[in-house]
Coordinates of C-alpha atoms in Angstrom, one line a residue:
Chain A
M1442 CA 83.9 94.8 101.0
V1443 CA 87.6 95.3 101.9
D1444 CA 89.8 97.0 99.3
T1445 CA 93.0 97.3 101.3
I1446 CA 94.8 94.6 103.3
Y1447 CA 97.8 95.5 105.5
A1448 CA 99.8 92.5 106.4
E1449 CA 102.8 92.3 108.7
D1450 CA 105.9 91.0 107.0
E1451 CA 106.3 88.4 109.8
I1452 CA 103.0 86.7 109.0
I1453 CA 102.2 87.5 105.4
G1454 CA 103.5 84.1 104.3
T1455 CA 101.6 82.0 106.9
K1456 CA 98.9 79.7 105.9
K1457 CA 96.2 81.6 107.8
A1458 CA 97.2 84.9 106.4
Q1459 CA 97.2 83.5 102.9
E1460 CA 93.9 81.8 103.5
I1461 CA 92.3 85.2 104.4
I1462 CA 94.1 87.1 101.7
S1463 CA 92.8 84.7 99.1
K1464 CA 89.2 85.7 99.9
F1465 CA 89.8 89.3 98.7
R1466 CA 91.0 88.9 95.2
H1467 CA 90.7 92.6 94.4
A1468 CA 92.2 94.0 97.5
K1469 CA 95.5 95.8 97.4
I1470 CA 98.0 94.1 99.8
I1471 CA 100.3 96.4 101.6
S1472 CA 103.2 95.1 103.7
I1473 CA 103.8 96.6 107.1
E1474 CA 106.3 95.9 109.9
R1475 CA 103.9 96.1 112.9
F1476 CA 100.2 96.6 112.9
G1477 CA 100.6 99.7 115.2
E1478 CA 101.9 101.7 112.2
V1479 CA 98.4 101.6 110.8
F1480 CA 96.2 100.9 113.7
N1481 CA 97.6 103.3 116.4
P1482 CA 98.2 106.7 114.9
S1483 CA 96.3 109.0 117.2
N1484 CA 94.7 111.5 114.8
Q1485 CA 92.7 109.0 112.9
N1486 CA 88.9 109.4 112.9
F1487 CA 87.0 106.2 113.8
R1488 CA 83.7 107.3 112.1
I1489 CA 85.4 108.3 108.8
Q1490 CA 87.4 105.0 108.8
K1491 CA 84.2 103.1 109.3
T1492 CA 83.1 104.2 105.8
N1493 CA 85.8 102.1 104.2
P1494 CA 87.6 99.9 106.7
A1495 CA 90.7 98.0 105.7
L1496 CA 91.8 94.7 107.0
I1497 CA 95.0 94.4 109.0
L1498 CA 96.6 91.0 109.5
A1499 CA 99.1 90.7 112.3
R1500 CA 100.7 88.5 114.9
K1501 CA 99.6 88.9 118.5
Q1502 CA 102.8 89.1 120.6
K1503 CA 101.5 88.8 124.2
G1504 CA 98.4 89.0 126.3
F1505 CA 96.6 86.2 124.5
V1506 CA 94.2 85.4 127.3
L1507 CA 93.1 87.9 130.0
N1508 CA 91.0 87.6 133.2
A1509 CA 87.5 88.8 132.7
P1510 CA 86.8 92.0 134.6
E1511 CA 85.8 91.9 138.2
G1512 CA 82.1 91.1 138.6
F1513 CA 81.8 89.9 135.0
G1514 CA 81.2 86.3 134.1
I1515 CA 79.7 83.1 135.3
R1516 CA 79.7 82.8 139.1
D1517 CA 81.8 80.2 140.9
Q1518 CA 84.0 79.8 137.9
D1519 CA 87.2 81.3 136.6
N1520 CA 86.3 83.6 133.7
Y1521 CA 88.7 84.6 130.9
Y1522 CA 88.4 86.4 127.6
F1523 CA 90.5 86.5 124.5
S1524 CA 90.4 88.5 121.3
H1525 CA 91.7 87.3 118.0
M1526 CA 90.2 90.4 116.4
Y1527 CA 89.6 94.1 117.1
N1528 CA 86.7 95.9 115.5
C1529 CA 83.4 94.8 114.1
L1530 CA 81.6 94.3 110.9
Y1531 CA 78.5 95.9 112.5
D1532 CA 78.2 99.6 113.5
C1533 CA 76.2 99.8 116.7
S1534 CA 75.8 103.3 118.0
Y1535 CA 76.6 102.4 121.6
C1536 CA 79.6 100.2 120.8
F1537 CA 82.5 100.8 123.2
L1538 CA 85.0 100.0 120.4
Q1539 CA 84.5 103.5 119.0
G1540 CA 86.0 105.0 122.1
M1541 CA 88.6 102.3 122.7
Y1542 CA 90.5 102.4 119.4
N1543 CA 91.7 105.1 117.1
S1544 CA 91.1 103.0 114.1
A1545 CA 88.0 101.3 112.7
N1546 CA 90.1 99.0 110.5
Y1547 CA 89.5 95.3 111.2
L1548 CA 92.6 93.9 112.9
V1549 CA 92.9 90.1 112.9
F1550 CA 95.6 88.3 114.8
V1551 CA 96.3 85.2 112.7
N1552 CA 98.4 83.2 115.1
F1553 CA 95.5 81.2 116.5
D1554 CA 97.8 78.4 117.7
D1555 CA 99.5 80.8 120.2
Y1556 CA 96.0 81.5 121.7
K1557 CA 95.3 77.8 121.9
H1558 CA 98.6 77.2 123.6
E1559 CA 97.9 79.8 126.2
I1560 CA 94.4 78.6 126.8
E1561 CA 95.6 75.0 127.1
K1562 CA 98.1 76.1 129.7
I1563 CA 95.3 77.5 131.9
I1564 CA 93.0 74.6 131.4
V1565 CA 95.5 71.8 132.2
K1566 CA 96.6 73.6 135.4
D1567 CA 93.4 72.3 137.0
K1568 CA 91.4 69.9 134.8
E1569 CA 88.6 69.6 137.4
K1570 CA 88.1 73.3 137.6
K1571 CA 85.2 74.9 135.7
M1572 CA 86.1 77.9 133.6
T1573 CA 84.7 80.0 130.8
F1574 CA 86.5 81.6 127.9
F1575 CA 84.6 84.5 126.4
T1576 CA 85.2 85.7 122.8
G1577 CA 83.5 88.2 120.7
Y1578 CA 83.9 91.3 122.9
D1579 CA 86.3 93.2 120.7
C1580 CA 84.7 92.0 117.5
D1581 CA 81.8 89.7 116.4
S1582 CA 83.7 86.5 115.7
L1583 CA 80.7 84.8 114.1
A1584 CA 80.0 87.6 111.7
M1585 CA 83.6 87.5 110.6
E1586 CA 83.7 83.7 110.4
P1587 CA 83.6 83.5 106.6
I1588 CA 86.8 85.5 106.6
T1589 CA 88.7 84.2 109.6
N1590 CA 87.4 80.6 110.1
F1591 CA 88.1 81.4 113.8
I1592 CA 85.2 79.4 115.2
S1593 CA 85.8 76.4 112.9
D1594 CA 89.3 76.4 114.2
F1595 CA 88.4 76.6 117.9
I1596 CA 85.5 74.1 118.0
P1597 CA 87.7 71.0 117.7
F1598 CA 90.1 72.5 120.2
F1599 CA 87.4 73.1 122.9
R1600 CA 85.9 69.7 122.2
R1601 CA 89.0 68.3 123.9
Y1602 CA 88.4 70.2 127.2
K1603 CA 85.0 69.7 128.6
N1604 CA 85.7 71.6 131.8
A1605 CA 86.2 74.7 129.7
L1606 CA 83.1 76.6 128.5
F1607 CA 83.6 78.5 125.2
E1608 CA 81.2 81.5 124.8
I1609 CA 80.8 83.2 121.4
R1610 CA 79.1 86.5 121.8
T1611 CA 77.3 87.6 118.6
K1612 CA 74.5 89.3 116.7
S1613 CA 75.3 87.4 113.5
I1614 CA 72.8 85.0 111.8
N1615 CA 75.5 83.1 110.1
N1616 CA 74.7 79.5 110.8
T1617 CA 76.9 77.6 108.4
I1618 CA 79.3 76.7 111.2
F1619 CA 76.5 75.1 113.3
R1620 CA 75.5 72.9 110.3
K1621 CA 79.1 71.8 109.6
H1622 CA 80.0 70.8 113.1
D1623 CA 78.4 68.5 115.6
A1624 CA 77.1 70.4 118.5
L1625 CA 79.7 71.2 121.1
T1626 CA 78.2 70.8 124.6
N1627 CA 80.7 73.2 126.2
C1628 CA 80.0 76.0 123.8
I1629 CA 77.4 78.8 124.3
V1630 CA 76.3 80.9 121.3
A1631 CA 75.4 84.0 123.2
Y1632 CA 73.1 86.5 121.4
S1633 CA 73.1 90.2 122.2
L1634 CA 69.5 91.3 122.1
M1635 CA 67.3 94.4 122.6
P1636 CA 63.8 95.4 121.6
E1637 CA 63.4 95.5 117.8
I1638 CA 62.5 99.2 117.9
L1639 CA 65.8 100.0 119.5
A1640 CA 67.8 97.7 117.4
Q1641 CA 66.5 99.3 114.2
K1642 CA 67.9 102.6 115.4
L1643 CA 71.0 101.5 117.2
D1644 CA 72.3 98.2 115.8
K1645 CA 73.3 99.5 112.4
K1646 CA 74.3 96.9 109.8
A1647 CA 73.4 94.1 112.3
P1648 CA 70.7 91.5 111.5
S1649 CA 67.2 92.3 112.9
V1650 CA 66.3 91.0 116.3
S1651 CA 63.7 88.7 114.8
A1652 CA 66.3 87.2 112.5
R1653 CA 68.6 86.6 115.5
I1654 CA 65.8 84.8 117.3
K1655 CA 65.0 82.7 114.2
N1656 CA 68.7 81.8 114.0
M1657 CA 68.8 80.9 117.7
K1658 CA 65.9 78.6 117.1
Y1659 CA 67.8 76.9 114.3
I1660 CA 71.0 76.6 116.3
V1661 CA 69.1 75.1 119.2
K1662 CA 67.5 72.6 116.8
K1663 CA 71.0 71.5 115.8
G1664 CA 71.7 70.8 119.4
W1665 CA 73.8 73.9 120.3
K1666 CA 73.2 75.8 123.5
V1667 CA 72.4 79.5 123.3
G1668 CA 72.8 82.3 125.8
L1669 CA 70.7 85.5 126.0
R1670 CA 72.6 88.7 126.6
F1671 CA 70.6 91.8 127.3
D1672 CA 73.6 93.9 127.6
P1673 CA 73.3 96.9 127.5
L1674 CA 69.7 97.5 128.7
I1675 CA 68.6 100.6 126.9
Y1676 CA 65.9 103.0 128.1
C1677 CA 63.2 104.2 125.7
N1678 CA 59.6 105.4 126.0
N1679 CA 57.5 102.4 126.8
W1680 CA 60.6 100.3 127.7
K1681 CA 58.7 98.0 130.0
A1682 CA 56.3 96.9 127.3
E1683 CA 59.1 96.7 124.7
Y1684 CA 61.3 94.4 126.8
A1685 CA 58.3 92.3 127.9
E1686 CA 57.4 91.8 124.3
L1687 CA 61.0 90.9 123.4
F1688 CA 61.2 88.3 126.2
A1689 CA 57.9 86.8 125.2
S1690 CA 58.9 86.5 121.5
I1691 CA 62.2 84.8 122.4
F1692 CA 60.6 82.2 124.8
K1693 CA 57.8 81.6 122.3
E1694 CA 60.5 80.2 119.9
I1695 CA 63.0 78.8 122.3
K1696 CA 62.5 76.5 125.3
N1697 CA 64.1 77.4 128.6
E1698 CA 65.9 74.1 128.7
N1699 CA 67.9 75.0 125.6
I1700 CA 69.1 78.3 127.1
H1701 CA 72.3 78.0 128.9
S1702 CA 72.4 81.3 130.6
I1703 CA 70.9 84.8 130.7
S1704 CA 72.7 88.1 131.5
L1705 CA 71.7 91.7 132.0
G1706 CA 74.1 94.6 131.8
P1707 CA 73.7 98.3 132.3
L1708 CA 74.5 101.0 129.7
R1709 CA 77.6 102.7 131.0
F1710 CA 80.4 104.8 129.4
P1711 CA 83.5 106.6 130.6
K1712 CA 82.7 110.4 130.5
D1713 CA 85.2 111.2 127.7
F1714 CA 84.0 108.4 125.5
F1715 CA 80.4 109.4 126.0
N1716 CA 81.1 113.0 124.9
K1717 CA 82.7 111.5 121.7
L1718 CA 79.6 109.4 121.1
L1719 CA 77.4 112.4 121.4
Q1720 CA 79.5 114.1 118.7
F1721 CA 79.1 111.0 116.5
Y1722 CA 75.3 110.6 117.1
P1723 CA 73.9 114.0 118.2
K1724 CA 70.4 113.0 117.2
T1725 CA 70.2 109.8 119.2
E1726 CA 67.4 110.4 121.8
E1727 CA 68.4 107.2 123.6
F1728 CA 71.7 108.9 124.7
S1729 CA 69.8 111.9 126.2
F1730 CA 68.7 110.0 129.3
L1731 CA 72.3 109.3 130.5
R1732 CA 73.9 111.4 133.2
S1733 CA 77.4 111.6 134.6
N1734 CA 78.1 110.4 138.1
H1735 CA 80.9 111.6 140.4
K1736 CA 83.2 108.7 139.4
G1737 CA 83.5 109.9 135.8
I1738 CA 81.0 107.3 134.5
V1739 CA 78.0 108.2 132.4
S1740 CA 75.0 106.0 133.0
Y1741 CA 71.3 106.1 133.8
D1742 CA 70.2 107.5 137.1
Q1743 CA 70.9 104.8 139.7
T1744 CA 67.2 104.4 140.4
L1745 CA 66.3 103.9 136.8
E1746 CA 69.2 101.5 136.2
S1747 CA 68.1 99.3 139.2
E1748 CA 64.5 99.5 138.1
M1749 CA 65.3 98.4 134.6
N1750 CA 67.5 95.6 135.8
E1751 CA 64.9 94.4 138.3
Y1752 CA 62.0 94.6 136.0
C1753 CA 63.8 92.7 133.3
R1754 CA 65.0 90.1 135.7
L1755 CA 61.5 89.5 137.1
E1756 CA 60.0 89.5 133.7
L1757 CA 62.5 86.9 132.5
M1758 CA 61.9 84.8 135.5
K1759 CA 58.4 84.2 134.2
Y1760 CA 60.0 82.0 131.6
S1761 CA 63.3 81.0 133.1
D1762 CA 64.9 80.6 136.6
E1763 CA 67.4 82.6 138.6
R1764 CA 70.2 80.0 138.4
K1765 CA 70.6 80.9 134.7
F1766 CA 71.4 84.5 135.4
F1767 CA 74.9 86.0 135.5
S1768 CA 76.2 89.5 135.6
C1769 CA 77.7 91.5 132.8
G1770 CA 79.3 94.2 134.9
Chain B
M12 CA 84.7 124.7 89.6
I13 CA 84.3 122.8 92.8
N14 CA 81.1 120.9 93.4
K15 CA 81.1 121.1 97.1
N16 CA 81.3 124.4 98.8
F17 CA 80.2 124.0 102.4
E18 CA 81.0 126.0 105.5
G19 CA 84.5 125.0 106.7
M20 CA 85.5 123.7 103.3
S21 CA 89.3 124.2 103.0
V22 CA 92.0 122.7 100.7
R23 CA 95.8 123.2 100.6
W24 CA 98.0 122.1 97.7
V25 CA 101.7 121.6 98.1
I26 CA 103.4 121.2 94.7
A27 CA 107.1 121.4 93.9
L28 CA 107.1 123.1 90.5
K29 CA 105.1 125.7 88.7
A30 CA 104.6 123.4 85.7
E31 CA 103.1 120.7 87.9
A32 CA 100.8 123.3 89.5
E33 CA 99.7 125.2 86.4
E34 CA 96.5 123.2 85.8
I35 CA 95.4 123.3 89.5
I36 CA 96.0 127.1 89.5
K37 CA 93.8 127.5 86.5
K38 CA 91.2 125.0 87.5
Y39 CA 90.6 126.6 90.9
A40 CA 91.2 130.2 89.8
L41 CA 94.1 130.7 92.1
E42 CA 95.9 134.1 92.2
R43 CA 99.4 134.6 93.5
V44 CA 99.4 136.4 96.8
V45 CA 103.0 135.9 98.0
T46 CA 106.3 135.4 96.1
K47 CA 108.8 134.9 98.9
P48 CA 110.0 132.8 100.6
F49 CA 107.6 130.6 98.6
S50 CA 105.1 131.4 95.9
V51 CA 101.6 131.1 97.4
Y52 CA 98.4 131.2 95.5
K53 CA 94.8 131.4 96.7
N54 CA 91.3 131.6 95.4
R55 CA 89.5 134.9 96.2
D56 CA 86.2 133.5 97.4
I57 CA 86.8 130.0 98.6
D58 CA 89.4 128.6 101.0
I59 CA 91.8 126.9 98.5
W60 CA 95.5 127.7 98.7
L61 CA 98.6 126.4 96.9
V62 CA 102.3 126.7 97.6
L63 CA 105.2 126.0 95.3
S64 CA 107.7 124.2 97.5
G65 CA 110.6 123.7 95.1
I66 CA 112.4 120.3 94.9
G67 CA 113.4 118.2 97.9
Q68 CA 112.2 117.2 101.4
I69 CA 113.5 120.2 103.3
N70 CA 111.7 122.5 100.8
A71 CA 108.5 120.4 101.1
V72 CA 108.4 120.7 104.9
A73 CA 109.3 124.3 104.9
A74 CA 106.7 125.2 102.3
T75 CA 104.0 123.1 104.0
T76 CA 104.8 124.8 107.3
Y77 CA 104.8 128.2 105.7
L78 CA 101.4 127.6 104.0
Y79 CA 99.9 126.2 107.2
V80 CA 100.8 129.4 109.1
K81 CA 100.2 131.8 106.3
S82 CA 96.7 130.5 105.4
D83 CA 95.7 129.8 109.0
A84 CA 94.8 126.2 108.1
S85 CA 92.7 124.3 110.6
Y86 CA 92.9 120.7 111.7
N87 CA 90.0 120.0 109.3
T88 CA 91.9 121.2 106.2
I89 CA 92.5 118.9 103.3
W90 CA 96.2 118.7 102.4
M91 CA 97.3 117.4 98.9
N92 CA 100.7 116.8 97.4
L93 CA 100.8 116.5 93.7
G94 CA 103.8 116.0 91.4
I95 CA 105.5 114.0 88.7
V96 CA 107.5 110.8 89.5
G97 CA 109.6 108.1 88.0
S98 CA 108.7 104.4 88.1
R99 CA 109.6 101.1 86.6
N100 CA 106.2 99.4 86.9
F101 CA 103.8 102.1 85.7
K102 CA 103.4 103.7 82.3
I103 CA 104.1 107.4 81.6
G104 CA 101.0 109.5 82.1
E105 CA 99.4 107.2 84.8
L106 CA 98.0 108.9 87.9
V107 CA 98.6 107.0 91.2
Q108 CA 97.3 107.7 94.7
I109 CA 99.9 106.8 97.3
D110 CA 99.1 104.2 99.9
K111 CA 102.5 103.7 101.5
I112 CA 105.4 106.1 101.9
T113 CA 108.9 105.1 102.7
S114 CA 112.2 106.9 102.7
N115 CA 115.8 105.6 102.7
D116 CA 116.6 108.2 105.4
F117 CA 114.0 107.2 108.0
R118 CA 112.8 104.0 109.5
D119 CA 109.2 104.9 110.0
N120 CA 106.8 104.4 107.1
H121 CA 103.5 106.2 106.5
Y122 CA 100.2 104.8 105.3
P123 CA 97.6 107.3 104.0
S124 CA 94.2 106.4 105.2
P125 CA 92.2 103.9 103.1
A126 CA 89.2 106.2 103.5
T127 CA 90.9 108.5 100.9
F128 CA 90.9 105.8 98.3
K129 CA 87.2 105.1 98.3
N130 CA 85.2 105.1 95.1
N131 CA 87.8 106.8 92.8
N132 CA 89.2 104.0 90.6
V133 CA 92.6 105.6 90.8
E134 CA 95.6 103.2 90.6
R135 CA 97.5 103.0 93.9
S136 CA 101.2 102.7 94.6
N137 CA 103.8 102.9 97.2
L138 CA 106.1 105.9 97.1
I139 CA 109.8 106.0 97.8
T140 CA 111.1 109.4 98.6
V141 CA 114.8 109.9 97.7
N142 CA 117.2 112.8 98.0
K143 CA 118.7 112.7 94.5
P144 CA 116.9 112.1 91.1
E145 CA 116.5 108.4 90.6
A146 CA 117.2 106.7 87.3
L147 CA 117.6 103.1 88.2
F148 CA 114.3 102.4 90.0
A149 CA 115.5 99.4 91.9
N150 CA 112.1 98.6 93.4
D151 CA 108.4 98.7 92.3
G152 CA 106.5 101.8 93.2
V153 CA 107.1 105.4 92.3
Y154 CA 110.0 107.7 93.2
D155 CA 109.8 111.3 94.2
M156 CA 111.8 113.8 96.3
E157 CA 109.1 115.4 98.5
G158 CA 106.3 113.1 99.5
Y159 CA 107.7 111.6 102.7
A160 CA 108.5 114.9 104.2
F161 CA 105.2 116.4 103.1
F162 CA 103.2 113.6 104.7
S163 CA 105.2 113.4 107.9
F164 CA 104.4 117.0 108.6
A165 CA 100.8 117.3 107.2
K166 CA 99.6 114.3 109.3
K167 CA 100.5 116.3 112.4
I168 CA 98.6 119.4 111.5
A169 CA 95.5 117.8 110.0
S170 CA 93.2 114.9 110.4
Y171 CA 94.9 111.7 109.1
E172 CA 92.0 111.1 106.7
L173 CA 92.4 114.4 105.0
V174 CA 96.0 114.1 103.8
S175 CA 96.7 112.6 100.4
V176 CA 99.6 112.3 97.9
L177 CA 99.0 112.0 94.2
K178 CA 101.7 111.4 91.6
I179 CA 101.8 111.2 87.8
I180 CA 104.4 109.1 86.1
S181 CA 106.7 111.2 83.9
D182 CA 109.7 109.0 83.5
I183 CA 110.5 105.3 83.4
P184 CA 113.9 103.5 82.9
G185 CA 115.5 104.8 79.7
T186 CA 113.6 108.1 79.7
D187 CA 115.7 111.1 78.6
I188 CA 114.9 113.4 81.5
S189 CA 116.2 116.5 79.6
K190 CA 113.1 116.1 77.4
I191 CA 110.6 116.5 80.2
D192 CA 109.8 120.1 79.8
K193 CA 107.3 122.5 81.2
L194 CA 104.7 121.9 78.5
S195 CA 104.9 118.1 78.7
V196 CA 104.4 118.2 82.5
E197 CA 101.5 120.6 82.1
R198 CA 100.0 118.2 79.6
L199 CA 100.5 115.2 81.9
V200 CA 98.6 116.9 84.7
R201 CA 95.9 118.3 82.4
K202 CA 95.0 114.8 81.2
K203 CA 94.6 113.6 84.7
M204 CA 92.5 116.5 86.0
P205 CA 89.2 114.6 86.0
L206 CA 90.7 111.9 88.2
I207 CA 92.4 114.4 90.5
E208 CA 89.1 116.1 91.0
K209 CA 87.5 112.8 91.8
V210 CA 90.0 112.2 94.6
L211 CA 89.4 115.7 95.9
E212 CA 85.7 115.2 95.8
N213 CA 86.0 112.2 98.1
L214 CA 88.3 114.1 100.4
L215 CA 85.7 116.9 100.5
S216 CA 83.0 114.4 101.6
L217 CA 85.3 113.2 104.4
Q218 CA 85.9 116.7 105.4
E219 CA 82.2 117.4 105.5
M220 CA 81.7 114.4 107.8
L221 CA 84.4 115.5 110.1
L222 CA 82.9 119.0 110.3
L223 CA 79.5 117.6 111.1
Q224 CA 81.0 115.7 114.0
Q225 CA 82.5 118.8 115.4
R226 CA 79.5 121.1 114.9
K227 CA 78.3 122.9 118.0
P228 CA 74.8 122.2 119.1
N229 CA 72.1 124.9 118.4
Y230 CA 72.1 127.8 120.8
F231 CA 75.6 127.0 122.2
D232 CA 77.1 130.3 121.0
E233 CA 74.1 132.4 122.1
I234 CA 74.2 130.9 125.6
C235 CA 77.9 131.3 125.9
Q236 CA 77.6 135.0 125.0
Q237 CA 75.0 135.6 127.7
K238 CA 76.9 134.1 130.6
K239 CA 80.5 133.4 131.4
F240 CA 81.2 129.6 131.3
S241 CA 84.5 128.0 132.3
F242 CA 86.1 125.5 129.9
S243 CA 84.7 122.5 131.7
Q244 CA 81.3 124.1 132.0
K245 CA 81.3 124.7 128.2
V246 CA 82.0 120.9 127.7
T247 CA 79.0 120.1 129.9
L248 CA 76.9 122.7 128.2
K249 CA 77.7 121.3 124.8
K250 CA 76.7 117.8 126.1
Y251 CA 73.4 119.0 127.6
L252 CA 72.4 121.0 124.5
T253 CA 73.1 118.0 122.3
Q254 CA 71.0 115.8 124.5
W255 CA 68.4 118.6 124.6
Q256 CA 68.1 118.7 120.8
S257 CA 67.4 115.0 120.5
R258 CA 65.0 114.9 123.5
F259 CA 63.1 118.1 123.1
P260 CA 63.5 119.1 119.4
M261 CA 60.6 121.5 119.6
R262 CA 61.6 123.3 122.9
N263 CA 64.0 126.2 122.7
P264 CA 66.6 125.9 125.5
L265 CA 66.9 129.7 125.7
G266 CA 63.4 129.8 127.2
E267 CA 64.8 127.9 130.2
I268 CA 67.3 130.6 131.1
G269 CA 66.3 133.3 133.6
Q270 CA 68.1 136.7 133.4
R271 CA 69.7 136.4 136.8
M272 CA 70.9 132.8 136.5
T273 CA 74.6 132.0 136.8
A274 CA 76.4 129.5 134.5
S275 CA 76.1 126.7 137.1
Q276 CA 72.4 127.4 137.6
I277 CA 71.8 127.2 133.9
L278 CA 73.6 123.8 133.8
K279 CA 71.6 122.6 136.7
K280 CA 68.4 123.6 135.1
F281 CA 69.3 121.7 131.9
S282 CA 70.4 118.7 133.9
D283 CA 67.2 118.6 135.9
N284 CA 65.0 118.8 132.8
L285 CA 67.0 116.1 131.1
S286 CA 66.7 113.9 134.2
R287 CA 62.9 113.8 134.0

C-alpha cells in the first residue's frame, strides 16, 4: 500500500514512529527535517499523488486542539476538534481535503501524548462542563486504525473523562477496535452516509453504505453508540425517494435508542476549490447542480438546499426525535 | 520508439556529457539543432528535446534554463536528468531513481514525488550533489555534480510530479576514474535503457493525467471565438460548459447562443438552464 515513508529526524526513533514503520516492511524510509518539505511544496498535484500516496510521520508542534467552527457541533456544549492525521485512505469526489492541501500524502502526527495533554487541560478547567471532541475531519481515523492505533490509544484516555464526548467520524467498517475494547459510553462512532446510488459514484474506495449500516448494527450490539451524519446532503434525480429509502434501511437495522445523534449538512465549497473539483471530475453530474453565490461560496440554490434539509429532517423524524439533531454547518 | 504519443506529450532531458546522452539520442532519434551555448537535440516529429549541460551545478541550471526557453517547454513537460555517479553502497552498473537530493552548499533538501517511483522496480537512492569529483564517499547514497541544481530549477518550471533524476553507478571506492571512458559510459547506459524507458513510461502516464485535468470543455474555444469574454468570464464559461457536459451530454451548447447575445447574456443563459 505505502512504498515510501518520510519520517522527521526528531521523531523517527520514537516508539510510535517505529511501531508504524514496522507495519511497512518493504517501504523505503526517507529522513526529513520537517514535514513541510514534502507536504507543502505548492506545485504538487493532489490527484496525481493520490495514485501512490506516501506516508509522512511528523511531530505536531502547536494547535493540537481547535474550537469547532461557529454553528458546528452539539448545542449547549463546548465543541472542539483535533487532527492527528491529514488526508484519507478513501477518495471521495466531494472531499474538501483535495482543495485544502497541496499533497495527497498521508501525514500522521505521532506525538499523541501532546494531544492528550492539551485535551486534558481543557477538560480539567471545568469538570462539570459538557464538551465534545471531534476527530476524523482531516482523515478517517478508523480506516487508518490498523496503521496508527490512534483510537486504541485514545479510548482509555477518554474513559477517564466522562464529561467529554469523543466523536469518531468515519466511513470505515473496521470493527476490530470495538471488539477489543469495552464500550465507551462517552464515545460516538459517527457514520457518514448517503444513498447507495450516490455513494457508488462519489465515495470511491470507501465501503458500501449497506456495509456501513451492517457495521453500525454490529457496533451497537457491542454496546457502542453511533451517530448518523448526512453531511453533505447531495442532490440527484429522485433524491427524495433515495434519501427516504436510506433512512428506512438504517432504522430497520438500528433502533433509535442506540443512536446518539443525527446531523445534516449542506454541500458547500469555496469558489476556487469548486473550480478545481470540476477539473478533477468533469463528468460528475452531481456537481452540475451547484451555483456560486455572491459570497464566493458554491452551493445549491438556497430554496433547494432548504428543501433538502427540511425534507430529510422531517423524514428522519418519522424514526427519531428532534432532540437528537445537531448542525454540521 | 515511444509507446505513448498523445496530444501535449513533451519530454526534456538534461544530461551532462555526450557519452551519457548517446543512447537517449539514438533511442529517441534526436538530431542536433543547436551547438552553442549548449548542444541541443530534438526529435523531428515528437516533442522530445535534450541538452548537454556540461559538468557542474552552474552548467546544469544554465542548460536547463536554456532548454526551457529554447524549446518553449510548458508547465506540463517532463524533465529528466540522467548521468553517471559514484557510490559506496551500490554496485557499478546499477540504475537508481533519486528520492532525496541534498547539497553541501544549501540547507534545503528536495524530495522528488513518490508518484514518479510507481510500478517501475528501479532501486532508489538519495543523491548528494558536490562541487568537486568525489572519491571518498563518506555517506551512503550516490554522488553527482548536477542533480541538486537541476531539480531546484526544474521543479519551478514544471509540475512537481513530472521531474525525475536517474543515475547509473560508474565508480565505487577504489575505481580508477581514468579508466571510465566514453565507450564504457555508453555501455552502462545502454544496459539500463529498458528500465529508463519504464521510468519514462510512468512519467508519461502522469503527464497524461495532468493534461486531462487541464483539458478545456467541449465548445469552449468555439464560443470564445464568437464573442469577447473577459478573463473572469472565461473562468465562469469553463465552469458552466463542464457542468453542461455532465448534465446535458446530448445537448449542444452552441444551440443556446443567439447571434446578438453578449458574453454576459450567454453566461446567464447557461446559468439559467443549469439552474433548472
